[in-house]
XYZ file of C-alpha atoms in Angstrom:
434
model
C 0.000 0.000 0.000
C 1.500 3.324 -1.085
C 1.819 6.121 1.421
C 2.541 9.771 0.840
C 5.828 10.747 2.418
C 5.760 13.641 4.827
C 7.910 16.729 4.472
C 10.909 16.858 6.792
C 11.367 20.152 8.580
C 14.682 21.544 9.759
C 13.959 23.570 12.874
C 17.546 24.792 13.219
C 20.891 23.944 14.692
C 23.694 25.138 16.909
C 27.333 24.368 17.447
C 30.036 25.219 19.894
C 32.921 27.353 18.612
C 35.420 25.282 16.650
C 39.007 25.407 17.910
C 42.303 24.322 16.457
C 43.592 21.039 17.818
C 45.656 21.312 20.976
C 44.379 24.767 21.908
C 41.313 25.854 23.876
C 39.587 22.456 23.995
C 42.702 20.413 24.732
C 41.178 19.080 27.964
C 37.712 18.305 26.573
C 36.466 14.926 25.358
C 34.040 14.124 22.556
C 31.379 13.563 25.195
C 32.036 16.974 26.743
C 31.695 18.759 23.426
C 28.743 16.754 22.130
C 26.918 17.400 25.397
C 27.638 21.124 25.098
C 26.234 21.255 21.554
C 23.143 19.230 22.488
C 22.541 21.355 25.578
C 22.766 24.487 23.449
C 20.155 23.049 21.097
C 17.899 22.116 24.023
C 18.113 25.662 25.388
C 17.533 27.345 22.036
C 14.383 25.371 21.234
C 13.051 24.960 24.776
C 13.405 21.172 24.825
C 14.122 20.778 28.535
C 12.371 17.600 29.709
C 11.126 16.894 26.173
C 11.213 13.484 24.545
C 12.935 13.514 21.147
C 12.424 10.337 19.151
C 16.118 9.841 18.504
C 19.512 11.492 18.698
C 21.882 10.119 16.066
C 25.553 10.834 15.480
C 29.051 10.132 16.620
C 32.711 10.964 16.279
C 35.467 9.849 13.927
C 38.402 9.958 16.351
C 37.124 8.029 19.359
C 38.177 6.012 22.382
C 36.812 2.539 23.070
C 34.891 4.020 26.005
C 32.835 6.102 23.560
C 30.965 3.078 22.195
C 27.636 4.594 23.342
C 28.572 8.228 22.785
C 25.236 9.574 21.531
C 23.234 8.006 24.352
C 25.698 9.180 26.989
C 25.473 12.691 25.583
C 21.662 12.573 25.773
C 21.823 11.470 29.399
C 24.159 14.376 30.120
C 21.551 16.907 28.978
C 18.073 17.850 30.198
C 16.336 15.943 27.401
C 13.924 13.308 28.697
C 15.767 10.070 29.585
C 13.372 8.278 27.221
C 15.237 9.897 24.297
C 17.341 7.156 22.669
C 20.829 7.775 21.336
C 22.269 6.008 18.313
C 26.030 6.162 17.738
C 27.181 5.938 14.115
C 30.003 7.193 11.912
C 30.665 7.924 8.237
C 33.879 9.914 8.466
C 33.351 13.577 7.539
C 29.777 12.844 6.470
C 28.726 11.532 9.891
C 26.232 14.157 11.038
C 24.831 14.711 7.542
C 24.317 10.970 7.199
C 22.677 11.002 10.637
C 20.271 13.684 9.407
C 19.489 11.584 6.334
C 18.499 8.597 8.460
C 16.370 10.699 10.782
C 14.692 12.365 7.810
C 13.788 9.041 6.218
C 12.039 7.911 9.410
C 10.201 11.215 9.769
C 9.103 11.096 6.131
C 7.816 7.533 6.568
C 5.937 8.411 9.761
C 8.060 6.198 12.014
C 9.216 9.091 14.202
C 8.259 12.726 14.719
C 11.573 14.311 15.699
C 15.296 13.709 15.778
C 18.612 15.416 16.388
C 21.651 14.826 14.175
C 24.881 15.444 16.049
C 28.613 15.131 15.569
C 31.680 15.761 17.693
C 35.393 15.334 17.117
C 38.644 16.050 18.893
C 42.154 15.464 17.659
C 43.436 16.880 20.950
C 42.331 13.713 22.740
C 43.201 10.913 20.330
C 43.251 7.253 21.357
C 46.850 6.143 21.908
C 47.282 2.362 21.812
C 50.129 -0.054 22.393
C 51.436 -2.692 20.020
C 49.247 -5.680 19.185
C 51.680 -7.968 20.976
C 51.403 -6.032 24.232
C 47.623 -5.759 23.830
C 47.407 -9.540 23.494
C 49.422 -9.928 26.680
C 47.025 -7.658 28.565
C 43.991 -9.511 27.230
C 45.503 -12.857 28.179
C 46.463 -11.595 31.629
C 42.864 -10.598 32.358
C 41.901 -14.272 32.179
C 44.563 -15.501 34.606
C 43.703 -16.129 38.244
C 47.022 -16.299 40.088
C 49.929 -13.902 40.295
C 52.270 -16.539 38.879
C 50.006 -17.187 35.897
C 49.859 -13.472 35.207
C 53.622 -13.145 35.534
C 54.145 -15.898 32.940
C 52.110 -13.935 30.411
C 55.023 -11.471 30.212
C 57.612 -14.101 29.365
C 59.795 -12.750 26.566
C 58.567 -9.176 27.076
C 60.580 -6.467 25.312
C 60.399 -2.708 26.148
C 59.678 -1.957 22.504
C 56.208 -3.400 22.996
C 55.361 -0.306 25.060
C 56.063 2.152 22.255
C 52.729 3.981 21.649
C 51.046 3.573 18.293
C 49.786 7.016 17.212
C 46.468 7.369 15.345
C 46.770 6.759 11.613
C 45.510 9.444 9.248
C 46.406 7.708 6.006
C 43.982 5.773 3.850
C 44.380 2.039 4.625
C 44.027 1.069 0.952
C 46.682 3.430 -0.377
C 48.866 4.469 2.543
C 48.474 8.090 1.466
C 47.112 10.881 3.642
C 44.084 12.860 2.536
C 46.368 15.788 1.770
C 48.549 13.629 -0.452
C 45.480 12.346 -2.248
C 44.274 15.898 -2.779
C 47.671 16.863 -4.201
C 47.107 14.166 -6.821
C 43.679 15.637 -7.565
C 45.119 19.143 -7.835
C 47.680 17.921 -10.369
C 45.132 15.928 -12.375
C 42.706 18.836 -12.572
C 45.467 21.440 -12.951
C 44.326 23.560 -10.020
C 46.762 26.497 -9.614
C 48.088 27.462 -6.191
C 46.836 31.033 -6.609
C 43.231 29.871 -7.089
C 43.450 27.732 -3.964
C 44.773 30.655 -1.950
C 42.019 32.905 -3.270
C 39.334 30.443 -2.177
C 40.911 30.189 1.288
C 41.065 33.978 1.489
C 37.373 34.292 0.650
C 36.458 31.632 3.204
C 38.166 33.557 6.011
C 36.725 36.899 4.919
C 33.172 35.533 4.722
C 33.472 33.747 8.080
C 34.836 36.843 9.813
C 32.031 39.008 8.421
C 29.440 36.467 9.586
C 30.582 37.076 13.163
C 30.884 40.849 12.813
C 27.376 41.161 11.347
C 25.820 39.135 14.169
C 24.777 36.344 11.815
C 26.463 33.739 13.998
C 24.838 34.860 17.249
C 22.190 32.122 17.397
C 24.249 29.473 15.610
C 27.116 29.304 18.114
C 26.827 28.634 21.855
C 29.748 29.199 24.254
C 31.770 26.262 25.502
C 34.545 26.201 28.112
C 34.753 29.971 28.044
C 35.133 30.087 24.251
C 32.747 32.295 22.257
C 33.972 32.081 18.668
C 36.083 29.941 16.349
C 39.798 30.481 16.882
C 40.970 29.635 13.370
C 39.393 32.568 11.515
C 41.934 35.134 10.333
C 40.336 38.546 9.803
C 43.688 40.000 8.751
C 44.435 37.325 6.175
C 46.242 38.496 3.044
C 46.902 36.885 -0.298
C 50.497 38.093 -0.181
C 51.072 36.218 3.075
C 49.352 33.087 1.784
C 51.659 33.058 -1.226
C 54.745 32.802 0.997
C 53.721 29.616 2.826
C 55.457 26.323 2.146
C 53.537 23.340 0.825
C 52.384 20.827 3.424
C 51.932 17.401 1.851
C 54.318 17.308 -1.091
C 57.668 19.086 -1.228
C 58.100 18.861 -4.999
C 58.136 21.913 -7.260
C 54.646 21.051 -8.510
C 53.031 20.901 -5.057
C 50.294 23.451 -4.311
C 48.552 22.524 -1.032
C 49.550 24.485 2.074
C 48.331 24.533 5.657
C 46.416 27.705 4.845
C 44.463 26.395 1.852
C 43.656 23.169 3.715
C 41.466 22.623 6.767
C 43.257 22.531 10.116
C 42.855 19.710 12.618
C 39.965 20.947 14.725
C 37.978 20.176 17.882
C 34.247 20.900 18.085
C 30.660 19.672 17.957
C 27.390 20.588 16.226
C 23.736 19.522 16.343
C 20.647 20.112 14.206
C 16.966 19.471 15.003
C 14.654 17.864 12.438
C 10.945 17.150 12.814
C 7.611 16.600 11.160
C 5.542 19.682 10.468
C 3.008 18.493 13.038
C 5.598 18.122 15.819
C 6.998 21.569 15.072
C 3.532 23.132 15.115
C 2.633 21.472 18.415
C 5.718 22.980 20.039
C 5.330 26.366 18.356
C 8.669 26.039 16.544
C 9.104 27.890 13.227
C 10.482 25.876 10.333
C 13.674 27.243 8.811
C 13.905 24.863 5.843
C 12.917 21.471 4.513
C 15.289 18.592 3.810
C 14.004 17.636 0.373
C 16.313 14.787 -0.602
C 19.797 13.384 -0.015
C 22.250 10.992 -1.621
C 25.494 9.259 -0.739
C 27.845 7.143 -2.818
C 31.420 5.912 -3.081
C 33.950 5.873 -5.909
C 36.950 3.777 -6.914
C 39.589 6.126 -5.513
C 42.041 3.243 -5.131
C 42.143 2.987 -8.930
C 42.569 6.734 -9.366
C 39.070 8.235 -9.358
C 40.090 10.843 -6.773
C 39.626 10.299 -3.042
C 37.440 13.386 -2.590
C 35.562 13.339 -5.905
C 32.595 11.134 -4.940
C 30.355 14.149 -4.195
C 30.382 14.973 -7.892
C 28.530 11.692 -8.448
C 26.210 12.065 -5.465
C 25.128 15.528 -6.578
C 24.552 14.355 -10.149
C 22.264 11.552 -8.989
C 20.453 13.927 -6.656
C 19.813 16.398 -9.460
C 18.460 13.672 -11.737
C 16.072 12.328 -9.119
C 14.680 15.792 -8.408
C 14.530 17.083 -11.970
C 16.945 19.918 -11.236
C 20.023 21.388 -12.868
C 23.181 22.444 -11.063
C 22.175 26.046 -11.616
C 18.800 25.718 -9.843
C 20.163 26.760 -6.430
C 20.436 30.002 -4.539
C 23.176 28.763 -2.182
C 25.914 26.142 -2.499
C 27.529 24.724 0.624
C 30.541 22.686 -0.483
C 32.632 21.438 2.422
C 36.168 22.787 2.129
C 38.358 19.868 3.086
C 40.906 21.560 0.828
C 40.545 24.475 -1.545
C 41.863 22.219 -4.308
C 39.100 19.672 -3.639
C 36.377 22.322 -3.983
C 37.912 23.651 -7.195
C 38.390 20.147 -8.637
C 34.730 19.396 -7.917
C 33.590 22.545 -9.718
C 35.922 21.842 -12.626
C 34.680 18.252 -12.951
C 31.080 19.408 -13.265
C 32.186 21.711 -16.082
C 34.194 19.024 -17.893
C 32.378 17.247 -20.794
C 34.607 14.162 -20.667
C 34.248 13.655 -16.912
C 30.511 14.203 -17.016
C 30.160 11.703 -19.849
C 32.482 8.975 -18.584
C 31.874 9.241 -14.835
C 28.426 10.792 -14.510
C 26.904 9.314 -17.667
C 25.842 12.708 -18.988
C 25.552 13.828 -22.592
C 26.525 17.345 -21.538
C 28.427 18.798 -18.576
C 26.494 19.870 -15.493
C 28.021 23.299 -16.018
C 29.329 26.015 -13.756
C 27.797 27.672 -10.710
C 27.567 31.297 -9.690
C 30.574 31.511 -7.368
C 29.014 34.421 -5.447
C 26.526 31.862 -4.064
C 29.243 29.509 -2.784
C 29.953 29.220 0.963
C 28.730 32.762 1.532
C 29.355 32.633 5.295
C 32.727 30.911 5.009
C 33.352 27.213 5.421
C 35.734 24.622 6.794
C 39.029 26.215 5.780
C 38.159 29.230 7.920
C 36.025 27.901 10.760
C 37.685 24.489 11.024
C 36.599 20.913 10.476
C 35.849 18.649 13.453
C 35.184 15.678 11.170
C 31.846 14.342 12.421
C 30.456 17.803 13.228
C 30.821 19.417 9.803
C 27.614 18.063 8.245
C 25.458 19.402 11.086
C 27.287 22.749 10.953
C 26.622 23.083 7.243
C 22.974 22.020 7.483
C 22.251 24.462 10.313
C 23.954 27.291 8.435
C 22.163 26.600 5.157
C 18.790 26.283 6.897
C 19.291 29.732 8.409
C 20.324 31.209 5.055
C 17.175 29.824 3.449
C 15.035 31.050 6.328
C 16.381 34.564 5.859
C 16.490 34.665 2.077
C 14.203 31.966 0.701
C 15.155 29.687 -2.163
C 16.938 26.368 -2.486
C 20.371 25.172 -1.329
C 22.756 22.343 -2.168
C 25.094 20.595 0.291
C 28.132 18.598 -0.852
C 30.460 16.849 1.584
C 33.436 14.647 0.714
C 34.644 11.991 3.132
C 37.540 9.666 3.754
C 37.280 6.317 2.029
C 36.224 7.845 -1.284
C 32.630 8.700 -0.340
C 30.397 11.679 -0.906
C 27.208 12.881 0.798
C 24.893 15.468 -0.724
C 21.551 17.022 0.160
C 18.980 19.506 -1.100
C 17.335 21.977 1.277
C 14.463 24.268 0.427
C 12.913 27.234 2.169
C 9.249 27.150 3.199
C 9.072 30.301 1.085
C 10.042 28.373 -2.060
C 7.465 28.461 -4.853
C 7.358 24.690 -5.295
C 7.814 21.801 -2.918
C 8.136 18.450 -4.605
C 6.915 15.766 -2.221
C 7.626 12.128 -3.117
C 4.700 9.767 -2.867
C-alpha cells in the first residue's frame, strides 16, 4: 500500500565554537563537546524535559569508552531520559548521514523528531600499544594467580610499550588525505593562486558572519570560548603566497596549511521534525530537507579520493529534476581548496561528465558568489563528524532569511560523498515524493 511521504522540517541547529587542535579544547572529550552542543540546542528550542524520538551521530576519532557516545550525551543533557541515542560514523559525512536517516524515518511516519549530532577532537586521540602487548594484557585478564599473570610477560621487550599514534592515512593506499588531494590538484590542474584565493574568501566571509551578528544564534559558548579560533580577519593573499607546501615538497606541489582545513575540535547539532511536531511545540520551520544521496567511488584505482560528491550531486539532481544552476546557495565542504575547485571543474568538464556521470553534456558552472557565503571549513575548522550538522544548520538559516533552495556537498575519507537539497518554506514549489 502506497503512502505519501511527509515533508521533513529543519527547525535549526547550533554548534560550539570550533578550535584548532591542541588549543582551547585540549582538555575536553568528545562527550564533553557533544553534550555542550546538544545542551545548546535544548536551550535554544526549549526542549528541557522533552522526549525527542532519537539522537543520532558520533565521532570519527574516538576512544573505546565512547561506544555509546550519543546516548551518553543525551543522558548528560536535560532531554527526557526516554530519548534514545544512536552512535554511528561515516567519516566527515557523519552528522549529515545522521540527518538523512532521521529524515527518512520522519518522512515515513516512524518518528516525529530527531537530532543529528557530531563531535570530534584530535586533541584527545586514542593512543594504543602494540598488538603484541595488547594480546598480553587480554591474556592476563583471564589468569587467576599472580604466577600465571607473571608468565604472560615471558619474553617481554620494552619496545612493545612504544605507543602507536592514530593513523591518518587511507588504509588502501597508505596516502594521507592531503597527499590524495595533491594528486587531484595535479590531475585537474588547479593552480596554487586559485586555492589561496578560495581560502582567502572563506576567512573573509566567516569573519564578516561574526561581525554582522549572523552567527549569534548558531554558536553557543563552551569552556569559556565564544567564537572559532581559526578565523583570520587580517588574512592576506600576499602572506598566503609565501607559505610552504604541506603534503608534497616537490616543485609542482600546491597545497599548504592555509588552503587546507586545520585539525579541529568541536561539535554541532541540528533538530529535524515533522511539520506536526513543530507546530505542536510552536517552533518555526527554517527549511525542509528535500532529498539526499550518498555514494562511493573507486579512488584506489585513481578516481580521486574526494571526488565522490560529484557523483552524489549528479544523482540527486536527476532524481529531483533539477540542474546544477537551480540553487540560490551552495555549501561545499572545504576539506581543501583544491578539492572544492576540482569538484567545480569536474562538473564543467564534458569528458568527466560523460564517462563518470553518464551525462551527454556537462552539469556546467555555478555562480561563485553563491558559494559558501558565510565561510566554510578552511576558515572555521573541520571537526570531522560535526561538519555536516554545521553546514545544514547554516544553510537552513540562510534559506530562512532569504528563501530559495540550497545544495550541500560533503566529501569523506574512504572515497565517499554525501549530498543534500534543502528548500525554504518560502520556495514556490515543494516536490513531495509519494
